[in-house]
Coordinates of N, CA, C and O in Angstrom, one line a residue:
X1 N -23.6 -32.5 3.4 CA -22.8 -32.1 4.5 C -21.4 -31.9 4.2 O -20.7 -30.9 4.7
X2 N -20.9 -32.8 3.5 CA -19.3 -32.9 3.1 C -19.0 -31.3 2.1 O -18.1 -30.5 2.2
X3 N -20.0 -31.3 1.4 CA -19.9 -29.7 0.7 C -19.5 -28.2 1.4 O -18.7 -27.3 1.2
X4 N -20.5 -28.5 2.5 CA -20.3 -27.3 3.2 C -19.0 -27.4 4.2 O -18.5 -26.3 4.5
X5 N -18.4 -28.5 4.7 CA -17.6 -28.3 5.1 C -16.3 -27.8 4.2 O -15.7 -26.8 4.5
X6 N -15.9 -28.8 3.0 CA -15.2 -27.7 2.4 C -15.3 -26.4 1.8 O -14.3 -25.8 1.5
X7 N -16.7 -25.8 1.7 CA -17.3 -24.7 1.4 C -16.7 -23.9 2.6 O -15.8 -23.2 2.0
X8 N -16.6 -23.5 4.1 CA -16.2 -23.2 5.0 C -14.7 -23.6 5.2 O -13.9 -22.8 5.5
X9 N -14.4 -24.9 5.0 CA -12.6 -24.4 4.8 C -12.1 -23.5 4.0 O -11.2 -22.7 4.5
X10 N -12.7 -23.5 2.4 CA -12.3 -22.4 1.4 C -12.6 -20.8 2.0 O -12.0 -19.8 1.8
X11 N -13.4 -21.0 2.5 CA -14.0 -19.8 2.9 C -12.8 -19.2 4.3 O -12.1 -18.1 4.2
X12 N -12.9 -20.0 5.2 CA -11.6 -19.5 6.4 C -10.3 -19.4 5.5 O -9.8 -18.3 5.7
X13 N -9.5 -20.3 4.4 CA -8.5 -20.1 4.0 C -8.5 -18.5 3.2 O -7.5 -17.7 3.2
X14 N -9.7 -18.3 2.7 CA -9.6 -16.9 1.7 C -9.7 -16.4 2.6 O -9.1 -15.3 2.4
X15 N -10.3 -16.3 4.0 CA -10.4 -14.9 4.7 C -8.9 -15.3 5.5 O -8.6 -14.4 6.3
X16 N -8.1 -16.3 5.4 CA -6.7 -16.1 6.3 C -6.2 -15.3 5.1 O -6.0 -14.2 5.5
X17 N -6.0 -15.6 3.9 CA -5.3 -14.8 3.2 C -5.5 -13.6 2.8 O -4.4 -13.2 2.4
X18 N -6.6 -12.8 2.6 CA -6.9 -11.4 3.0 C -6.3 -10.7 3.7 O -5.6 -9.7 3.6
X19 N -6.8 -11.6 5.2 CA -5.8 -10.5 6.4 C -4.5 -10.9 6.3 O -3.7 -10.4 7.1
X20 N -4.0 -11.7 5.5 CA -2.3 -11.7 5.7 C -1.9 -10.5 4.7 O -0.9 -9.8 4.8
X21 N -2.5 -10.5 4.0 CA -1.9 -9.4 2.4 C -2.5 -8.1 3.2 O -1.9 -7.0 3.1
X22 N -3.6 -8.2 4.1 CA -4.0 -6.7 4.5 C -3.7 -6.1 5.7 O -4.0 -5.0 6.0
X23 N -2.7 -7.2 6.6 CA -2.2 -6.8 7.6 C -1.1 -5.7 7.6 O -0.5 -5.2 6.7
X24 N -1.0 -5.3 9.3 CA 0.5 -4.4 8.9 C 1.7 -4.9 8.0 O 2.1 -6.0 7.8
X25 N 2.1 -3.2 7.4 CA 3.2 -3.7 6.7 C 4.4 -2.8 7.7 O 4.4 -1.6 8.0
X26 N 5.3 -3.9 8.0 CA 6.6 -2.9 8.9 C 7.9 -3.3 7.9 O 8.4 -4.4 7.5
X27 N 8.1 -2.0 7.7 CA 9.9 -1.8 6.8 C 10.7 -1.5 7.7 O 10.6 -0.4 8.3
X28 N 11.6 -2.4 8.1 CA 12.5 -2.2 9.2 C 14.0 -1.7 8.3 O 14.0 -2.0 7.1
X29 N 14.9 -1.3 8.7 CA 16.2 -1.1 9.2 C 16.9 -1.6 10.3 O 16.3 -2.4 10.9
X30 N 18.6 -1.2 10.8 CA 18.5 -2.0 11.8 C 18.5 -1.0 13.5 O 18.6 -1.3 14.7
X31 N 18.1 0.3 12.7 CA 17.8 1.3 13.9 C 16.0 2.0 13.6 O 15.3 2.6 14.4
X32 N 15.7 1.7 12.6 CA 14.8 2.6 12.5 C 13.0 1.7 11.6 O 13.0 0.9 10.8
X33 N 12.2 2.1 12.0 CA 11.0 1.1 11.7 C 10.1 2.1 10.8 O 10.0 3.3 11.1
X34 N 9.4 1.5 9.5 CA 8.4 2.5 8.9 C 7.2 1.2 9.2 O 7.4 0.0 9.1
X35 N 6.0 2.1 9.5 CA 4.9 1.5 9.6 C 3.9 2.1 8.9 O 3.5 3.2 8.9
X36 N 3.3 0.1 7.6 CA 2.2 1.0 7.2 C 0.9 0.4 7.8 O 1.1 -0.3 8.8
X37 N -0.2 0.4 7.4 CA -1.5 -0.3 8.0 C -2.6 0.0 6.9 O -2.6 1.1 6.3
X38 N -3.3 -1.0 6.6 CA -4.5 -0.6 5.4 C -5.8 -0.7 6.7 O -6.1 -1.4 7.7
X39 N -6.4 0.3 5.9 CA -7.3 0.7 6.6 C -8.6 0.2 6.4 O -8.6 -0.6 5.4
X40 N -10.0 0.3 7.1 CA -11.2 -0.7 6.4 C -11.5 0.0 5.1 O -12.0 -0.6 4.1
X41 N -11.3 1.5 5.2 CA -12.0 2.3 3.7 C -10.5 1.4 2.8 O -10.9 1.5 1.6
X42 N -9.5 0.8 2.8 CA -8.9 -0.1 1.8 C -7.5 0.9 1.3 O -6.6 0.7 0.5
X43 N -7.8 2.0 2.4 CA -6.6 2.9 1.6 C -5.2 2.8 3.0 O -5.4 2.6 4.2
X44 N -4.0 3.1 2.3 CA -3.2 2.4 2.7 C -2.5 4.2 3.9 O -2.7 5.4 3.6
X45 N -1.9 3.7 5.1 CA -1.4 5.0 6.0 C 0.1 4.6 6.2 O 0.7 3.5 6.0
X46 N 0.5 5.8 6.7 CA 1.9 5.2 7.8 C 1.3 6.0 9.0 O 1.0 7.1 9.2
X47 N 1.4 4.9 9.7 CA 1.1 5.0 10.9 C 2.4 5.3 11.9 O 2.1 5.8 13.0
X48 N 3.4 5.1 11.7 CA 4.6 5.4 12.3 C 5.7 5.7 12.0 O 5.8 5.2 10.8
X49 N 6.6 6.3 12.3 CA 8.7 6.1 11.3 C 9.3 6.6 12.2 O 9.0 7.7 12.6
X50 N 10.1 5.9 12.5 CA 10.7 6.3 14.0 C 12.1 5.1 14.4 O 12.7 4.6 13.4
X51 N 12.4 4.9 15.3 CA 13.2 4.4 16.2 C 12.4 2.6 16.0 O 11.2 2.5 16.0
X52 N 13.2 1.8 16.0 CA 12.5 0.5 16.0 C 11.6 0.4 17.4 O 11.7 0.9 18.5
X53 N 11.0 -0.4 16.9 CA 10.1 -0.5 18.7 C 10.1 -2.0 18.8 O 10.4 -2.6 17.8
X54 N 9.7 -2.7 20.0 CA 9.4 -3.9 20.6 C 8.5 -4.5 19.0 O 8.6 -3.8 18.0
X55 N 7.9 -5.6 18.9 CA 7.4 -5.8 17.8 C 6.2 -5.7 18.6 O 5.5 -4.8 18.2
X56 N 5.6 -6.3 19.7 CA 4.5 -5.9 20.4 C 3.8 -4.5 20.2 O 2.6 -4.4 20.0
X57 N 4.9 -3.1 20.2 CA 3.9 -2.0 20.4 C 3.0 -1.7 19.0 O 1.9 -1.2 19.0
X58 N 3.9 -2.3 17.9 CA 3.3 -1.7 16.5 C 1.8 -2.5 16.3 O 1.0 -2.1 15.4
X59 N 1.3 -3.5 17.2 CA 0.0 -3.7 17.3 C -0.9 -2.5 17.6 O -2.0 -2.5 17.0
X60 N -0.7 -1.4 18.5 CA -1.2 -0.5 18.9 C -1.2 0.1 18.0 O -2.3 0.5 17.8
X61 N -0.4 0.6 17.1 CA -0.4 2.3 16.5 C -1.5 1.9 15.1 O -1.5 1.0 14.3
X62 N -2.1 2.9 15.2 CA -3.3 2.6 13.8 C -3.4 4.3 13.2 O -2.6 5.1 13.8
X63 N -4.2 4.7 12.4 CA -4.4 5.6 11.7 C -3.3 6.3 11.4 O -2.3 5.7 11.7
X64 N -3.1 7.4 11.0 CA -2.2 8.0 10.3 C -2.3 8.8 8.7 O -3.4 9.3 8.6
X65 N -1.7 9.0 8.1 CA -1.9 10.0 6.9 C -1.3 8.9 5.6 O -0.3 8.3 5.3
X66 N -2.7 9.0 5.1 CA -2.2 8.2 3.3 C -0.8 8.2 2.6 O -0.4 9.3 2.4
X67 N -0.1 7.2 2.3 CA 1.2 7.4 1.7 C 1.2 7.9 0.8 O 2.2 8.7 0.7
X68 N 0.4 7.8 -0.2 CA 0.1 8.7 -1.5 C -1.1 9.2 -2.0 O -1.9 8.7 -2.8
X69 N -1.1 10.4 -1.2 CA -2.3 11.4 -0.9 C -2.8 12.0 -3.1 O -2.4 12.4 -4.2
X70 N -3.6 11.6 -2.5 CA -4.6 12.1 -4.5 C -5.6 12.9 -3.9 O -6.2 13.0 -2.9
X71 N -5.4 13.6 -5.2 CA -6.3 15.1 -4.9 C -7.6 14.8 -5.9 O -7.7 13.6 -6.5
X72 N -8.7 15.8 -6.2 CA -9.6 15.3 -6.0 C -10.4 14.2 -5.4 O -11.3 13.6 -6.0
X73 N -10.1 13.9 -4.1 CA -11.0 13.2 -3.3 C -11.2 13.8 -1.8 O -12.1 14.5 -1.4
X74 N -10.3 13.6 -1.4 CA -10.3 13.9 0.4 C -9.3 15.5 0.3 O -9.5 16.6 0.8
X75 N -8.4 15.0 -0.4 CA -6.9 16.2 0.1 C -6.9 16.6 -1.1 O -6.8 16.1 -2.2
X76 N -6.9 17.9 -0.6 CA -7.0 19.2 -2.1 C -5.7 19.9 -1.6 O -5.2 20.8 -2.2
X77 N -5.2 19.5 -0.8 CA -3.9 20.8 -0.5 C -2.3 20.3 -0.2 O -1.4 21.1 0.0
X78 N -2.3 18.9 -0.1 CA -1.1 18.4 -0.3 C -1.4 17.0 -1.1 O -1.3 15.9 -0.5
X79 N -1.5 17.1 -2.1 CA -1.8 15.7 -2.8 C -0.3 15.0 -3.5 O 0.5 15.9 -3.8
X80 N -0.1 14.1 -3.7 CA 1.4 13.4 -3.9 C 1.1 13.3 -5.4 O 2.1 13.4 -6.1
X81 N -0.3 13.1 -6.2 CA -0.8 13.3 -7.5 C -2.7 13.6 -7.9 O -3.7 13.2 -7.4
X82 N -2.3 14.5 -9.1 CA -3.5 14.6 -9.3 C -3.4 14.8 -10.6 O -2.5 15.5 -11.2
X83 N -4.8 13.6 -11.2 CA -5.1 13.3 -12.6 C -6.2 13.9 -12.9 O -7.1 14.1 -12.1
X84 N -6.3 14.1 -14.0 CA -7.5 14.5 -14.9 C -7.4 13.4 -16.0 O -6.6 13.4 -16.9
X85 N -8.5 12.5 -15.7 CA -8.8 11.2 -16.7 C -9.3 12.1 -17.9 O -9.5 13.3 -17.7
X86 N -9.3 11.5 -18.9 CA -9.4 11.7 -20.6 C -10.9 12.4 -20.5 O -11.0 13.3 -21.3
X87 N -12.0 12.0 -19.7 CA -13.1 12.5 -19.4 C -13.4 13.7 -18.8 O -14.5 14.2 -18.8
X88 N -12.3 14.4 -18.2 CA -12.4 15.8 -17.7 C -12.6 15.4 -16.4 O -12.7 16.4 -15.6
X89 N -12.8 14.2 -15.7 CA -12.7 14.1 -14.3 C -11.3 13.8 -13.4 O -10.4 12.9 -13.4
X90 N -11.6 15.0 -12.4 CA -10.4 14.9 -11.9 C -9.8 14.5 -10.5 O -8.8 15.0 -9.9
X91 N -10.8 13.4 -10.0 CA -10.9 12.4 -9.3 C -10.1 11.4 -9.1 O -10.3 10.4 -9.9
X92 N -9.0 11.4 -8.3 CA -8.7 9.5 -8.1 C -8.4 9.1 -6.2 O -8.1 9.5 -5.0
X93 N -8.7 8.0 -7.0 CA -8.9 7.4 -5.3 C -8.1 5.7 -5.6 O -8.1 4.9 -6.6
X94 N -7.5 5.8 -4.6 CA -6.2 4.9 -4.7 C -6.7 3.8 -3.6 O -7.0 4.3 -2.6
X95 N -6.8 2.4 -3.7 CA -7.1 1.9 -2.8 C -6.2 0.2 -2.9 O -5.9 -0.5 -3.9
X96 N -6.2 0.1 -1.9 CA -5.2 -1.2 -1.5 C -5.6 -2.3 -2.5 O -6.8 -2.6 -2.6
X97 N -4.7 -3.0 -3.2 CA -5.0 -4.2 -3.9 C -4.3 -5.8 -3.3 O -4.7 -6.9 -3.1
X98 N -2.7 -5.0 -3.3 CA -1.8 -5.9 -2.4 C -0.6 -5.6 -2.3 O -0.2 -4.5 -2.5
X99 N 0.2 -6.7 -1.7 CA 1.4 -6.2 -1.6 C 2.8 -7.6 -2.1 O 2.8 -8.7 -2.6
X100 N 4.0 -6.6 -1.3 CA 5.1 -8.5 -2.0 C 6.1 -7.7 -1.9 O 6.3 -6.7 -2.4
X101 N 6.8 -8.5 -0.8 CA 8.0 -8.5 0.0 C 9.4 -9.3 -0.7 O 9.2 -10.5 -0.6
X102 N 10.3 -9.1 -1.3 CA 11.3 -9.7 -1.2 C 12.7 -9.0 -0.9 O 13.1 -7.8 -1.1
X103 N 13.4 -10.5 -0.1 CA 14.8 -10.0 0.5 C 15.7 -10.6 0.2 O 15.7 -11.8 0.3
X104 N 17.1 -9.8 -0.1 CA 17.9 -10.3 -0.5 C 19.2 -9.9 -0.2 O 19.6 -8.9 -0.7
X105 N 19.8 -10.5 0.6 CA 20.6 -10.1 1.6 C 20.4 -8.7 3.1 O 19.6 -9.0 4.0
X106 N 21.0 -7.8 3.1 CA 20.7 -6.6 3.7 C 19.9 -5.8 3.1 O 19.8 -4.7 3.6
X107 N 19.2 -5.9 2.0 CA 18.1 -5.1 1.0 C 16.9 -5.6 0.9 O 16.8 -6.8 0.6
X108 N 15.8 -5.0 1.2 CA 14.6 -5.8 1.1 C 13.5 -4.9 0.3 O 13.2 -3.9 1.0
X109 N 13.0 -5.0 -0.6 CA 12.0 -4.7 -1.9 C 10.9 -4.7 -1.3 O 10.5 -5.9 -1.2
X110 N 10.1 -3.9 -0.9 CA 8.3 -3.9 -1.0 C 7.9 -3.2 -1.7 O 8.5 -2.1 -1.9
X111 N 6.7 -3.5 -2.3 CA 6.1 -2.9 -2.9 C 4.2 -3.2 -3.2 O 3.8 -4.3 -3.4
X112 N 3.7 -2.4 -3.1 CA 2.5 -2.0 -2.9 C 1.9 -1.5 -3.8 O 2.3 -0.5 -4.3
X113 N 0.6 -2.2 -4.4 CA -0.3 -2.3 -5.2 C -1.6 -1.6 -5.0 O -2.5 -2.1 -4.3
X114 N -1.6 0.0 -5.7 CA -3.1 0.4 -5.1 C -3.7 0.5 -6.7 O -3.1 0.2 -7.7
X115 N -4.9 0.8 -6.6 CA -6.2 1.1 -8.1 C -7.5 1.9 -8.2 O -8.6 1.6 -7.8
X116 N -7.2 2.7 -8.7 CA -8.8 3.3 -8.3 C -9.9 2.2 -8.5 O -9.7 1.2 -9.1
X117 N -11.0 2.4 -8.0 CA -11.9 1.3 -8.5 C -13.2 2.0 -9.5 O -14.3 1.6 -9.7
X118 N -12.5 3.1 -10.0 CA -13.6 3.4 -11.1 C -12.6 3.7 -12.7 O -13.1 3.3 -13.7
X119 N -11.4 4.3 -12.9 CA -10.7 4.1 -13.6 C -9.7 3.2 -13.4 O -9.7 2.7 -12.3
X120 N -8.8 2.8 -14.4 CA -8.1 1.8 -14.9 C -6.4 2.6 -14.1 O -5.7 2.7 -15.1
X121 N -6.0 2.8 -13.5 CA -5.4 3.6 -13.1 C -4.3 2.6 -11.9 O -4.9 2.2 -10.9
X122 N -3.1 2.3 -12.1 CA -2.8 1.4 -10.9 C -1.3 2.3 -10.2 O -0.8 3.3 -10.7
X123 N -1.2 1.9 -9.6 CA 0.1 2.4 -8.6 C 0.6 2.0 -8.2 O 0.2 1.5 -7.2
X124 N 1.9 2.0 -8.4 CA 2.9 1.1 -7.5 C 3.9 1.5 -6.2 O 5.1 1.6 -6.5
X125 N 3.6 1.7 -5.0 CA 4.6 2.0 -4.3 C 5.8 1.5 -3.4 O 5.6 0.8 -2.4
X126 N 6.8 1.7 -3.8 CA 8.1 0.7 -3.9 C 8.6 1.3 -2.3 O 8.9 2.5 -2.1
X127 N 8.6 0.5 -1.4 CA 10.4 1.0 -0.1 C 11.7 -0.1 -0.9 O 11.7 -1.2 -1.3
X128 N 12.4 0.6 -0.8 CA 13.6 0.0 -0.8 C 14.2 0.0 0.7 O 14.5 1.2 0.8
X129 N 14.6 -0.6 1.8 CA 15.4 -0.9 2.9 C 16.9 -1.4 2.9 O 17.3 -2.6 2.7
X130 N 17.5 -0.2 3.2 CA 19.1 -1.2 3.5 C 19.0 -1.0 4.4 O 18.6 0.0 4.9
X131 N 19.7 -2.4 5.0 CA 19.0 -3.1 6.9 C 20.4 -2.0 7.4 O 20.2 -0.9 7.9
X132 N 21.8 -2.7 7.2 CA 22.9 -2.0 7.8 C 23.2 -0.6 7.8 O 23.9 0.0 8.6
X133 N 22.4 -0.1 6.7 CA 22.5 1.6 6.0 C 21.6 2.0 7.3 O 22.4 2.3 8.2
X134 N 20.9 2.0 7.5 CA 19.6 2.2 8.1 C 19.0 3.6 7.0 O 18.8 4.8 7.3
X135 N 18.7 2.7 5.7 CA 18.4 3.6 5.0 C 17.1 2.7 4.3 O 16.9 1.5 4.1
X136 N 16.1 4.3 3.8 CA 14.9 3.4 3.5 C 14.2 4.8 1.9 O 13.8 6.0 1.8
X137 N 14.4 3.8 1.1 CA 13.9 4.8 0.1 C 12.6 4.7 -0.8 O 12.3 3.5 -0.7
X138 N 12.0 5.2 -1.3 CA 11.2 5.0 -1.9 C 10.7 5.9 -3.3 O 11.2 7.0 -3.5
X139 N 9.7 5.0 -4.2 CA 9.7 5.6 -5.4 C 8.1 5.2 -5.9 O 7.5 4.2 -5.3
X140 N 7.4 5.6 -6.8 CA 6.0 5.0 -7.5 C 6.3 5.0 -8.6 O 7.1 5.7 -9.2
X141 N 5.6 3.9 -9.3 CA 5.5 3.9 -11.1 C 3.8 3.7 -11.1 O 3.0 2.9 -10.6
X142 N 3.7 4.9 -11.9 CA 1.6 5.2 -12.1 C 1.7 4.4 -13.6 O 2.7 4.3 -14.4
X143 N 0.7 4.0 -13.7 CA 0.4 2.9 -15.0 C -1.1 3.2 -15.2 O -2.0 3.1 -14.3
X144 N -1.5 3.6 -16.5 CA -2.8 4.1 -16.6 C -3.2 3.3 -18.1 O -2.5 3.1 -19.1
X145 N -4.4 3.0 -17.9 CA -4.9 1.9 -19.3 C -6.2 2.7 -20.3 O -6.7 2.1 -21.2
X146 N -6.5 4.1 -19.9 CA -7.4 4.9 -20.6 C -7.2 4.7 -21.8 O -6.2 4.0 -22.1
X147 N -8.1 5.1 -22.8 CA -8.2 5.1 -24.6 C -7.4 6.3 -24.7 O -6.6 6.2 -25.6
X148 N -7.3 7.3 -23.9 CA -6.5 8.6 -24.8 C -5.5 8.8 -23.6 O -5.3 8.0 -22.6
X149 N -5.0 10.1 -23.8 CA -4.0 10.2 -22.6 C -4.4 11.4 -20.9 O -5.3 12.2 -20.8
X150 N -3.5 11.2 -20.2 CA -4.5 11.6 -19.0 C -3.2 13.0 -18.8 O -2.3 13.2 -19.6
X151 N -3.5 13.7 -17.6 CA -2.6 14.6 -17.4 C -2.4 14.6 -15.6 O -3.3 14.6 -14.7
X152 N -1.0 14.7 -15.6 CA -0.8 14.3 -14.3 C 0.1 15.7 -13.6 O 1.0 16.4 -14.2
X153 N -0.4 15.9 -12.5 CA 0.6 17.3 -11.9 C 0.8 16.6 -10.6 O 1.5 17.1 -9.7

């Protein structure tokens, strides 16, 4: 009996920690709010960018358009990248792994972890926030582990 009880603690702790890494992510400023949200298919949206809001409403807003749209899968007509793996396939699909916040003074660093789950392929998507600027920038570094090399447009 003693087993299963810590069997079921471990178990509620890993599913608290799931939804904390997969919950919304909000990049604030000190006028303006970006909202992202991971979705159950695992792929990451912004759901909002706008004017800061109550912190209550950003519970409501859900779905939205992928941050970094890849072609060959869903979106053939505005994709943010599209690879052709060393195999001639020209497939990728980007899906949430995690994320990690740090702040340091008026500046705050996120960055976001996606991976295809059939190539070796990872993605990094960076906000940079200056709280006083009310400025919010962002950038990716693609990291690929293929045997030969891939081609990216």
């Amino acid at each position: 009996m003693k087993n299963y009880f810590f069997l079921a603690i471990a178990f509620l702790l890993s599913a608290a920690l799931l939804a904390q890494n997969t919950g919304p992510i909000l990049i604030e400023t000190q006028q303006t709010a970006l909202l992202l949200n991971v979705g159950s298919n695992q792929r990451v949206v912004q759901s909002y960018f706008g004017k800061k809001l109550p912190a209550e409403d950003y519970t409501q807003l859900k779905g939205g358009r992928e941050v970094y749209l890849t072609a060959g899968m869903d979106n053939q007509f505005e994709p943010s990248i599209r690879m052709i793996h060393n195999d001639g396939n020209p497939s990728l699909e980007l899906k949430f792994v995690s994320r990690k916040t740090e702040t340091n003074g008026n500046i705050t660093h996120t960055i976001i972890q996606l991976k295809d789950p059939a190539y070796p392929v990872e993605v990094s998507v960076h906000y940079m926030s200056y709280f006083k600027e009310d400025v919010i920038k962002t950038w990716t570094t693609i990291r690929h582990e293929e045997k030969k090399a891939v081609l990216l447009t």
